[in-house]
């Protein structure tokens, strides 16, 4: 019997490879631009016609190629970037497989033209469907021009999958903006149907490029950060303040060793960093550059090199999440209080931290503010001032009697605690029994009292919970409660962890239990509901990560049920106390549900409202 198996022609191999590498016009742009960057270009021009379906042209002023190299570049597995298997783990270039150009050439009509800086003359090659149709000397400037026409002209099945011009171009523009973030020093432009869409001049810093791409309005809401781990991981970039929300994760830009990646690990780590700061289904704006030793990351796991695999996934994840969390936690609204503003009288200088508690800006997770946002270093280096116990502590706690130690937790919470912004505000009044209206020197600040209370309560509970000291109040009349089978079983199993949350229960008979105490912070009327939520969580409990999330959720519910709601008139001292509490805890400008608790308007914002020039 004659053999049925045959070896495919080289051209067919290239077409098959193209199926993986070249999915749509974006893939071509990506490979060509990456080549230009690898070639050390200082300027790259990208021209697109009809969403890339009719023309993609990438011009650069990089090192260029001589005649022989130009031919070789079209061979499969021909690359100047690696030579040995070990090189795969020492990669510093974006490309390395040597299959992009032959793959693109196999499914298009292509023109490659190039000249090295010291080359007398340039050279050009025309290829159609993988076959060289013409090769000749050509007068071209130093650098390389790659032109790709009629993409998928010989693979109609692929062509059918292309979306509209606008969609295809959208992907391209998105990619160009992302890669531009990674190479601020490279001048990059993008034209579509002869219209200049992106034009970025050489920028000296990432910050300048971010402004160039995203505009000053977005930039003002970004906080720059950097961090280094003991294991040598490094991260730097920008995190958006929680107010800067997007409906999709598209504004999470992550890079590994300057390579743009779309990786679930990054997205998960980012969302972990923003936990409790964003409403559900909202995503932040984040730009993060991870630098990691090339041998600890495998970039050869995805045909378009979009995903990567780390040797220690967990380590990278946790490092990123905690870096982001620290950056956000250490950022608090800026106190632009003039030095003449008197310190509020009621403060007592109670405790001065030792130097290792008061982390300066160089500490891990160090934070430098975006250029336009003034630096808060001075604020962070001020001695810790413990706020006095306040009227608000009475309001926050629903217990009948005053207890001086209620807010003793403050003194354990030196890190990041700064007297400052909120206390320094001048209170103008309360609006609708729900909002506290204040002003600073040049800002109008509106605080949602209920959201602010929730945040305070949540932070307080978190600290108590982490220390295993959630305060409990004993019920005067213990309460019997009956549960379903599943709930009763889960409860039975977890009775000993209830005190961690400030509850204590004893089995009574069958599915009936006696509730003896509830968290001190909780309004007794809501205790049963919160307990039921807790038991529901217990029923569904899984591994430890779910556990932390569940704990946060429960603490949020508890905080929510302890606090003064909206529609409650507050006296002046009560409002003042609330502001002090806000300074005393690690106050993020959002309630734990992710709703904003504070809105700030600069003079400019107000002027804009009135259309003042
Ligand atoms: P890879 O980038 O994986 O090496 P490619 O098929 O994309 O593979 O490119 C093959 C080779 O062609 C590269 O290794 C490089 O030497 C050369 N090359 C491609 N594009 C350019 C360019 N714009 N400037 C200079 N050299 C280039
Ligand atoms: Mg390449």
mmCIF file of C-alpha atoms in Angstrom, residues 139-323:
data_model
loop_
_atom_site.group_PDB
_atom_site.id
_atom_site.type_symbol
_atom_site.label_atom_id
_atom_site.label_comp_id
_atom_site.label_asym_id
_atom_site.label_seq_id
_atom_site.Cartn_x
_atom_site.Cartn_y
_atom_site.Cartn_z
ATOM 1 C CA UNK A 139 16.880 53.651 -2.628
ATOM 2 C CA UNK A 140 15.493 53.598 0.891
ATOM 3 C CA UNK A 141 16.447 55.506 4.026
ATOM 4 C CA UNK A 142 18.285 53.688 6.827
ATOM 5 C CA UNK A 143 15.815 51.508 8.673
ATOM 6 C CA UNK A 144 13.066 49.181 7.555
ATOM 7 C CA UNK A 145 9.707 49.447 5.813
ATOM 8 C CA UNK A 146 7.315 46.514 5.943
ATOM 9 C CA UNK A 147 4.198 46.723 3.818
ATOM 10 C CA UNK A 148 1.452 44.146 4.012
ATOM 11 C CA UNK A 149 -1.377 44.323 1.471
ATOM 12 C CA UNK A 150 -4.488 42.240 0.937
ATOM 13 C CA UNK A 151 -4.224 40.237 4.105
ATOM 14 C CA UNK A 152 -5.660 36.705 3.745
ATOM 15 C CA UNK A 153 -6.137 37.161 -0.025
ATOM 16 C CA UNK A 154 -5.203 33.495 -0.489
ATOM 17 C CA UNK A 155 -7.011 32.146 2.567
ATOM 18 C CA UNK A 156 -10.621 33.294 2.060
ATOM 19 C CA UNK A 157 -11.864 31.239 4.989
ATOM 20 C CA UNK A 158 -9.744 33.394 7.308
ATOM 21 C CA UNK A 159 -10.772 36.577 5.607
ATOM 22 C CA UNK A 160 -14.392 35.836 6.399
ATOM 23 C CA UNK A 161 -13.652 35.994 10.093
ATOM 24 C CA UNK A 162 -12.508 39.575 9.920
ATOM 25 C CA UNK A 163 -14.787 42.108 11.551
ATOM 26 C CA UNK A 164 -15.620 45.596 10.347
ATOM 27 C CA UNK A 165 -12.872 48.068 9.515
ATOM 28 C CA UNK A 166 -13.670 50.030 12.641
ATOM 29 C CA UNK A 167 -13.417 47.002 14.883
ATOM 30 C CA UNK A 168 -10.173 45.798 13.354
ATOM 31 C CA UNK A 169 -8.685 49.274 13.541
ATOM 32 C CA UNK A 170 -9.871 49.607 17.133
ATOM 33 C CA UNK A 171 -7.780 46.598 18.092
ATOM 34 C CA UNK A 172 -4.773 48.096 16.362
ATOM 35 C CA UNK A 173 -5.126 51.482 18.033
ATOM 36 C CA UNK A 174 -5.524 49.781 21.363
ATOM 37 C CA UNK A 175 -2.345 47.813 20.871
ATOM 38 C CA UNK A 176 -0.373 50.867 19.770
ATOM 39 C CA UNK A 177 -1.428 52.773 22.877
ATOM 40 C CA UNK A 178 -0.400 49.872 25.075
ATOM 41 C CA UNK A 179 2.989 49.270 23.537
ATOM 42 C CA UNK A 180 3.603 53.026 23.538
ATOM 43 C CA UNK A 181 3.358 52.954 27.328
ATOM 44 C CA UNK A 182 6.178 50.476 27.447
ATOM 45 C CA UNK A 183 8.499 52.501 25.201
ATOM 46 C CA UNK A 184 8.017 56.157 26.099
ATOM 47 C CA UNK A 185 11.288 57.145 24.455
ATOM 48 C CA UNK A 186 10.127 55.975 21.037
ATOM 49 C CA UNK A 187 8.212 58.361 18.814
ATOM 50 C CA UNK A 188 5.133 56.545 17.535
ATOM 51 C CA UNK A 189 2.399 57.578 15.144
ATOM 52 C CA UNK A 190 -0.627 55.776 13.778
ATOM 53 C CA UNK A 191 -2.624 56.802 10.719
ATOM 54 C CA UNK A 192 -5.892 55.322 9.521
ATOM 55 C CA UNK A 193 -7.184 56.058 6.029
ATOM 56 C CA UNK A 194 -4.780 59.007 5.872
ATOM 57 C CA UNK A 195 -5.972 60.432 9.137
ATOM 58 C CA UNK A 196 -3.479 60.831 11.980
ATOM 59 C CA UNK A 197 -4.991 59.051 14.976
ATOM 60 C CA UNK A 198 -2.112 58.734 17.425
ATOM 61 C CA UNK A 199 0.947 60.948 17.405
ATOM 62 C CA UNK A 200 3.319 60.557 20.304
ATOM 63 C CA UNK A 201 6.598 62.390 20.360
ATOM 64 C CA UNK A 202 9.580 61.120 22.261
ATOM 65 C CA UNK A 203 8.828 61.301 25.947
ATOM 66 C CA UNK A 204 11.449 61.266 28.613
ATOM 67 C CA UNK A 205 9.387 59.503 31.272
ATOM 68 C CA UNK A 206 6.509 57.105 31.610
ATOM 69 C CA UNK A 207 4.511 59.868 33.320
ATOM 70 C CA UNK A 208 4.868 62.115 30.276
ATOM 71 C CA UNK A 209 3.758 59.317 28.003
ATOM 72 C CA UNK A 210 0.751 58.563 30.194
ATOM 73 C CA UNK A 211 -0.263 62.211 29.925
ATOM 74 C CA UNK A 212 0.331 62.064 26.169
ATOM 75 C CA UNK A 213 -1.915 59.043 25.818
ATOM 76 C CA UNK A 214 -4.557 59.490 28.464
ATOM 77 C CA UNK A 215 -4.655 63.220 29.024
ATOM 78 C CA UNK A 216 -4.161 65.257 32.175
ATOM 79 C CA UNK A 217 -7.627 64.597 33.589
ATOM 80 C CA UNK A 218 -6.957 60.890 33.906
ATOM 81 C CA UNK A 219 -3.367 61.449 34.927
ATOM 82 C CA UNK A 220 -4.406 63.582 37.872
ATOM 83 C CA UNK A 221 -6.294 60.607 39.228
ATOM 84 C CA UNK A 222 -3.312 58.288 39.033
ATOM 85 C CA UNK A 223 -0.826 57.575 41.762
ATOM 86 C CA UNK A 224 2.603 56.368 40.810
ATOM 87 C CA UNK A 225 4.081 53.498 42.762
ATOM 88 C CA UNK A 226 7.000 51.155 42.887
ATOM 89 C CA UNK A 227 7.970 48.192 44.968
ATOM 90 C CA UNK A 228 10.694 45.581 45.207
ATOM 91 C CA UNK A 229 10.333 42.185 46.840
ATOM 92 C CA UNK A 230 12.914 40.292 48.836
ATOM 93 C CA UNK A 231 13.035 37.795 45.968
ATOM 94 C CA UNK A 232 14.072 40.498 43.528
ATOM 95 C CA UNK A 233 10.720 41.128 41.832
ATOM 96 C CA UNK A 234 10.210 44.728 40.879
ATOM 97 C CA UNK A 235 7.079 46.569 39.934
ATOM 98 C CA UNK A 236 6.410 50.160 39.028
ATOM 99 C CA UNK A 237 3.647 52.079 37.351
ATOM 100 C CA UNK A 238 0.425 53.886 38.169
ATOM 101 C CA UNK A 239 -2.726 52.940 40.016
ATOM 102 C CA UNK A 240 -5.924 54.871 39.446
ATOM 103 C CA UNK A 241 -7.789 56.234 42.437
ATOM 104 C CA UNK A 242 -10.905 54.133 43.055
ATOM 105 C CA UNK A 243 -13.084 56.890 41.596
ATOM 106 C CA UNK A 244 -11.581 56.292 38.200
ATOM 107 C CA UNK A 245 -13.727 53.355 37.202
ATOM 108 C CA UNK A 246 -14.137 51.446 33.970
ATOM 109 C CA UNK A 247 -16.779 48.946 32.945
ATOM 110 C CA UNK A 248 -14.236 46.449 31.612
ATOM 111 C CA UNK A 249 -10.727 45.335 32.516
ATOM 112 C CA UNK A 250 -9.397 46.944 29.313
ATOM 113 C CA UNK A 251 -7.701 49.746 31.231
ATOM 114 C CA UNK A 252 -5.588 47.336 33.237
ATOM 115 C CA UNK A 253 -2.333 47.508 31.329
ATOM 116 C CA UNK A 254 0.171 44.922 32.436
ATOM 117 C CA UNK A 255 3.676 44.359 31.191
ATOM 118 C CA UNK A 256 6.294 41.776 32.020
ATOM 119 C CA UNK A 257 9.814 42.891 31.193
ATOM 120 C CA UNK A 258 8.295 45.538 28.893
ATOM 121 C CA UNK A 259 6.211 42.965 27.049
ATOM 122 C CA UNK A 260 2.494 43.667 27.092
ATOM 123 C CA UNK A 261 0.558 40.689 28.418
ATOM 124 C CA UNK A 262 -3.092 39.957 28.946
ATOM 125 C CA UNK A 263 -2.916 37.480 31.723
ATOM 126 C CA UNK A 264 -5.538 36.371 34.214
ATOM 127 C CA UNK A 265 -2.981 36.352 36.980
ATOM 128 C CA UNK A 266 -2.428 40.076 36.562
ATOM 129 C CA UNK A 267 -6.076 40.924 36.449
ATOM 130 C CA UNK A 268 -6.763 38.848 39.511
ATOM 131 C CA UNK A 269 -3.879 40.413 41.408
ATOM 132 C CA UNK A 270 -5.046 43.904 40.475
ATOM 133 C CA UNK A 271 -8.617 43.228 41.576
ATOM 134 C CA UNK A 272 -7.281 41.790 44.798
ATOM 135 C CA UNK A 273 -5.335 45.017 45.320
ATOM 136 C CA UNK A 274 -8.557 47.012 44.901
ATOM 137 C CA UNK A 275 -10.674 44.706 47.027
ATOM 138 C CA UNK A 276 -13.551 46.575 48.676
ATOM 139 C CA UNK A 277 -12.695 49.777 46.889
ATOM 140 C CA UNK A 278 -14.679 49.326 43.689
ATOM 141 C CA UNK A 279 -18.341 48.565 43.092
ATOM 142 C CA UNK A 280 -19.134 45.188 41.558
ATOM 143 C CA UNK A 281 -18.397 44.849 37.854
ATOM 144 C CA UNK A 282 -16.174 47.917 37.892
ATOM 145 C CA UNK A 283 -12.504 47.891 37.006
ATOM 146 C CA UNK A 284 -9.715 50.322 37.737
ATOM 147 C CA UNK A 285 -7.186 52.052 35.512
ATOM 148 C CA UNK A 286 -3.816 50.480 36.217
ATOM 149 C CA UNK A 287 -0.480 50.544 34.446
ATOM 150 C CA UNK A 288 1.964 48.074 35.860
ATOM 151 C CA UNK A 289 5.376 47.008 34.775
ATOM 152 C CA UNK A 290 6.745 43.878 36.340
ATOM 153 C CA UNK A 291 10.447 43.266 36.083
ATOM 154 C CA UNK A 292 11.507 39.736 36.752
ATOM 155 C CA UNK A 293 14.633 37.714 36.002
ATOM 156 C CA UNK A 294 14.063 36.259 32.495
ATOM 157 C CA UNK A 295 14.715 32.736 33.751
ATOM 158 C CA UNK A 296 11.765 32.963 36.138
ATOM 159 C CA UNK A 297 9.225 33.564 33.427
ATOM 160 C CA UNK A 298 8.336 31.586 30.308
ATOM 161 C CA UNK A 299 7.084 33.798 27.496
ATOM 162 C CA UNK A 300 6.922 30.914 25.053
ATOM 163 C CA UNK A 301 3.472 29.657 26.061
ATOM 164 C CA UNK A 302 1.145 31.540 23.721
ATOM 165 C CA UNK A 303 1.287 31.796 19.916
ATOM 166 C CA UNK A 304 0.894 35.560 20.023
ATOM 167 C CA UNK A 305 3.065 35.788 23.170
ATOM 168 C CA UNK A 306 0.151 37.390 25.026
ATOM 169 C CA UNK A 307 0.357 35.158 28.041
ATOM 170 C CA UNK A 308 3.297 34.186 30.181
ATOM 171 C CA UNK A 309 3.946 31.610 32.829
ATOM 172 C CA UNK A 310 5.860 32.306 35.985
ATOM 173 C CA UNK A 311 7.839 29.758 37.903
ATOM 174 C CA UNK A 312 6.278 31.026 41.090
ATOM 175 C CA UNK A 313 2.813 32.189 40.114
ATOM 176 C CA UNK A 314 1.620 32.664 43.695
ATOM 177 C CA UNK A 315 4.599 34.746 44.664
ATOM 178 C CA UNK A 316 4.138 37.096 41.698
ATOM 179 C CA UNK A 317 0.397 37.350 42.303
ATOM 180 C CA UNK A 318 0.729 38.214 45.958
ATOM 181 C CA UNK A 319 3.553 40.650 45.324
ATOM 182 C CA UNK A 320 1.510 42.552 42.745
ATOM 183 C CA UNK A 321 -1.653 42.537 44.833
ATOM 184 C CA UNK A 322 0.081 43.799 47.951
ATOM 185 C CA UNK A 323 2.059 46.438 46.046
#
